[in-house]
Amino acid sequence: MSLVNDTLGKLKAGQFDVLESDYKKSGYHLEVKLNETQVQNFARMMYETEFYLDFVTAVHVAPCFQVVYQFAHFNEACRINAKAMANEAREIPTIADVFQGAEWHERETHDFYGVVFTGHPDLRTLLLSEEDADLKPLLKKEDKLVSVETITRKSEAEAEKKPVKKNIEE
Amino acid sequence: MGEENKIKGINTFTQSLREEYECGAVEHQGAMLSQLLLTDKVLKVCQANSLWPMTFGLACCAIEMMATGMARIDMARYGAEVFRPSARQCDLLIISGTVNKKMAPAVITLYEQMPSPKWVIAMGNCAISGGPFAVEENYNVIEGVDRLIPVDVYIPGCPPRPEALIEGILKLQEKITGGRHPWPQRKMPANPEVIKI
């Protein structure tokens, strides 16, 4: 678990809002909350510590979009889930200049949600046909839209307050 | 459309020949007529028994299509096993799977590249009507390939079993020649007692 701890230390030193997460429950070791200005620095740090980008996607929630980045490492098991809120203009800085592979992930996210990645070299449609550029098929309907808080995984302290059913393992 | 016009042309031509023959016109035209009709029939039987499908798999139905081509099911029994890698050498297009909006132009291009006479089989529910994708939220699946190109035979199933594809090809042979099994088939032994154990 040394890589997880190392990275946790580095992220904390870099002033990132980072939490350790139970891998068995969540599927990732570290959870990072980013704000718009931190995205690029975070990506650069991931690049320097030899993480690779697994995917970029978005979640349509009440105030705006939550953009999700997931990173992992080839040498040791360490998955990092980073979430950042796009601003009201649906914009968030691109990380395609750091991880070139992010270019298509961001194009796909732009296709389906309409998140604008500022500084992206080419935001044409990737998976949708050109005439559907304004379709944004994965947006939720008004009545199905929920706030960020509802879909955020609660920390262990908060979760303990509520009676939880016993796991089969126990 | 070109194909239909051609057939219409041949039909009107043969009809005018027949009329001339019946009202006692030049005798050699009668010979021509019977020859032409015979040629037409022979051609159709040949076409029906040597359908050349395109190597064009779109989704999971293509797996069944491959199985149909292999030794166990063996569509070669009906002369339709020569999968060609080029549209220009094919006369049968089996739409085996989901056609989405981005694939649609390619499907149309391939159809247009095929020389006439040509036939299309829509294999599986996706190709027939969109199948499981025909829902309100669907945004990129063409709900039925007959919205793009004319279809001769529809084979339902998700995916259809290889036997169903064989049946589809037999139906197409029927459509081409006007009768089931245009080429004589091997029959079961006349005396079933022989194989009874």
mmCIF file with all atom_site columns, N, CA, C and O in Angstrom, chain A residues 112 126-128 132 137 141, chain B residues 101-102 136-140:
data_model
loop_
_atom_site.group_PDB
_atom_site.id
_atom_site.type_symbol
_atom_site.label_atom_id
_atom_site.label_alt_id
_atom_site.label_comp_id
_atom_site.label_asym_id
_atom_site.label_entity_id
_atom_site.label_seq_id
_atom_site.pdbx_PDB_ins_code
_atom_site.Cartn_x
_atom_site.Cartn_y
_atom_site.Cartn_z
_atom_site.occupancy
_atom_site.B_iso_or_equiv
_atom_site.pdbx_formal_charge
_atom_site.auth_seq_id
_atom_site.auth_comp_id
_atom_site.auth_asym_id
_atom_site.auth_atom_id
_atom_site.pdbx_PDB_model_num
ATOM 1  N N  . PHE A 1 112 ? -21.851 13.753 -25.412 1.00 0.00 ? 112 PHE A N  1
ATOM 2  C CA . PHE A 1 112 ? -22.991 13.213 -24.676 1.00 0.00 ? 112 PHE A CA 1
ATOM 3  C C  . PHE A 1 112 ? -23.576 14.188 -23.664 1.00 0.00 ? 112 PHE A C  1
ATOM 4  O O  . PHE A 1 112 ? -24.748 14.106 -23.334 1.00 0.00 ? 112 PHE A O  1
ATOM 5  N N  . LEU A 1 126 ? -17.476 12.983 -31.841 1.00 0.00 ? 126 LEU A N  1
ATOM 6  C CA . LEU A 1 126 ? -16.635 11.793 -32.007 1.00 0.00 ? 126 LEU A CA 1
ATOM 7  C C  . LEU A 1 126 ? -17.503 10.564 -32.259 1.00 0.00 ? 126 LEU A C  1
ATOM 8  O O  . LEU A 1 126 ? -17.337 9.877  -33.252 1.00 0.00 ? 126 LEU A O  1
ATOM 9  N N  . LEU A 1 127 ? -18.460 10.316 -31.370 1.00 0.00 ? 127 LEU A N  1
ATOM 10 C CA . LEU A 1 127 ? -19.296 9.125  -31.500 1.00 0.00 ? 127 LEU A CA 1
ATOM 11 C C  . LEU A 1 127 ? -20.621 9.427  -32.189 1.00 0.00 ? 127 LEU A C  1
ATOM 12 O O  . LEU A 1 127 ? -21.171 8.581  -32.865 1.00 0.00 ? 127 LEU A O  1
ATOM 13 N N  . LEU A 1 128 ? -21.124 10.628 -32.003 1.00 0.00 ? 128 LEU A N  1
ATOM 14 C CA . LEU A 1 128 ? -22.388 10.983 -32.651 1.00 0.00 ? 128 LEU A CA 1
ATOM 15 C C  . LEU A 1 128 ? -22.109 11.462 -34.070 1.00 0.00 ? 128 LEU A C  1
ATOM 16 O O  . LEU A 1 128 ? -20.985 11.848 -34.386 1.00 0.00 ? 128 LEU A O  1
ATOM 17 N N  . ASP A 1 132 ? -25.963 15.533 -35.263 1.00 0.00 ? 132 ASP A N  1
ATOM 18 C CA . ASP A 1 132 ? -26.448 15.421 -33.891 1.00 0.00 ? 132 ASP A CA 1
ATOM 19 C C  . ASP A 1 132 ? -25.567 16.159 -32.898 1.00 0.00 ? 132 ASP A C  1
ATOM 20 O O  . ASP A 1 132 ? -25.605 15.875 -31.696 1.00 0.00 ? 132 ASP A O  1
ATOM 21 N N  . PRO A 1 137 ? -27.400 13.482 -25.805 1.00 0.00 ? 137 PRO A N  1
ATOM 22 C CA . PRO A 1 137 ? -28.400 12.462 -25.450 1.00 0.00 ? 137 PRO A CA 1
ATOM 23 C C  . PRO A 1 137 ? -28.385 11.997 -23.999 1.00 0.00 ? 137 PRO A C  1
ATOM 24 O O  . PRO A 1 137 ? -29.368 11.439 -23.545 1.00 0.00 ? 137 PRO A O  1
ATOM 25 N N  . LYS A 1 141 ? -33.649 14.275 -17.662 1.00 0.00 ? 141 LYS A N  1
ATOM 26 C CA . LYS A 1 141 ? -34.845 15.109 -17.734 1.00 0.00 ? 141 LYS A CA 1
ATOM 27 C C  . LYS A 1 141 ? -34.975 15.887 -16.427 1.00 0.00 ? 141 LYS A C  1
ATOM 28 O O  . LYS A 1 141 ? -34.469 15.450 -15.390 1.00 0.00 ? 141 LYS A O  1
ATOM 29 N N  . LYS B 2 101 ? -26.693 5.348  -36.647 1.00 0.00 ? 101 LYS B N  1
ATOM 30 C CA . LYS B 2 101 ? -26.741 6.520  -37.519 1.00 0.00 ? 101 LYS B CA 1
ATOM 31 C C  . LYS B 2 101 ? -25.427 6.765  -38.234 1.00 0.00 ? 101 LYS B C  1
ATOM 32 O O  . LYS B 2 101 ? -25.396 7.178  -39.379 1.00 0.00 ? 101 LYS B O  1
ATOM 33 N N  . LYS B 2 102 ? -24.328 6.481  -37.533 1.00 0.00 ? 102 LYS B N  1
ATOM 34 C CA . LYS B 2 102 ? -23.028 6.706  -38.159 1.00 0.00 ? 102 LYS B CA 1
ATOM 35 C C  . LYS B 2 102 ? -22.697 5.628  -39.178 1.00 0.00 ? 102 LYS B C  1
ATOM 36 O O  . LYS B 2 102 ? -21.907 5.852  -40.078 1.00 0.00 ? 102 LYS B O  1
ATOM 37 N N  . GLU B 2 136 ? -37.895 5.049  -26.411 1.00 0.00 ? 136 GLU B N  1
ATOM 38 C CA . GLU B 2 136 ? -38.009 6.509  -26.464 1.00 0.00 ? 136 GLU B CA 1
ATOM 39 C C  . GLU B 2 136 ? -36.639 7.184  -26.401 1.00 0.00 ? 136 GLU B C  1
ATOM 40 O O  . GLU B 2 136 ? -36.384 8.197  -27.051 1.00 0.00 ? 136 GLU B O  1
ATOM 41 N N  . GLU B 2 137 ? -35.726 6.590  -25.592 1.00 0.00 ? 137 GLU B N  1
ATOM 42 C CA . GLU B 2 137 ? -34.431 7.216  -25.376 1.00 0.00 ? 137 GLU B CA 1
ATOM 43 C C  . GLU B 2 137 ? -33.448 6.988  -26.517 1.00 0.00 ? 137 GLU B C  1
ATOM 44 O O  . GLU B 2 137 ? -32.351 7.536  -26.510 1.00 0.00 ? 137 GLU B O  1
ATOM 45 N N  . ASN B 2 138 ? -33.833 6.166  -27.476 1.00 0.00 ? 138 ASN B N  1
ATOM 46 C CA . ASN B 2 138 ? -32.916 5.856  -28.577 1.00 0.00 ? 138 ASN B CA 1
ATOM 47 C C  . ASN B 2 138 ? -32.541 7.119  -29.352 1.00 0.00 ? 138 ASN B C  1
ATOM 48 O O  . ASN B 2 138 ? -33.403 7.897  -29.739 1.00 0.00 ? 138 ASN B O  1
ATOM 49 N N  . TYR B 2 139 ? -31.241 7.302  -29.557 1.00 0.00 ? 139 TYR B N  1
ATOM 50 C CA . TYR B 2 139 ? -30.826 8.495  -30.286 1.00 0.00 ? 139 TYR B CA 1
ATOM 51 C C  . TYR B 2 139 ? -29.924 8.187  -31.475 1.00 0.00 ? 139 TYR B C  1
ATOM 52 O O  . TYR B 2 139 ? -29.581 9.068  -32.231 1.00 0.00 ? 139 TYR B O  1
ATOM 53 N N  . ASN B 2 140 ? -29.488 6.917  -31.621 1.00 0.00 ? 140 ASN B N  1
ATOM 54 C CA . ASN B 2 140 ? -28.540 6.695  -32.714 1.00 0.00 ? 140 ASN B CA 1
ATOM 55 C C  . ASN B 2 140 ? -28.737 5.400  -33.483 1.00 0.00 ? 140 ASN B C  1
ATOM 56 O O  . ASN B 2 140 ? -27.929 5.074  -34.320 1.00 0.00 ? 140 ASN B O  1
#
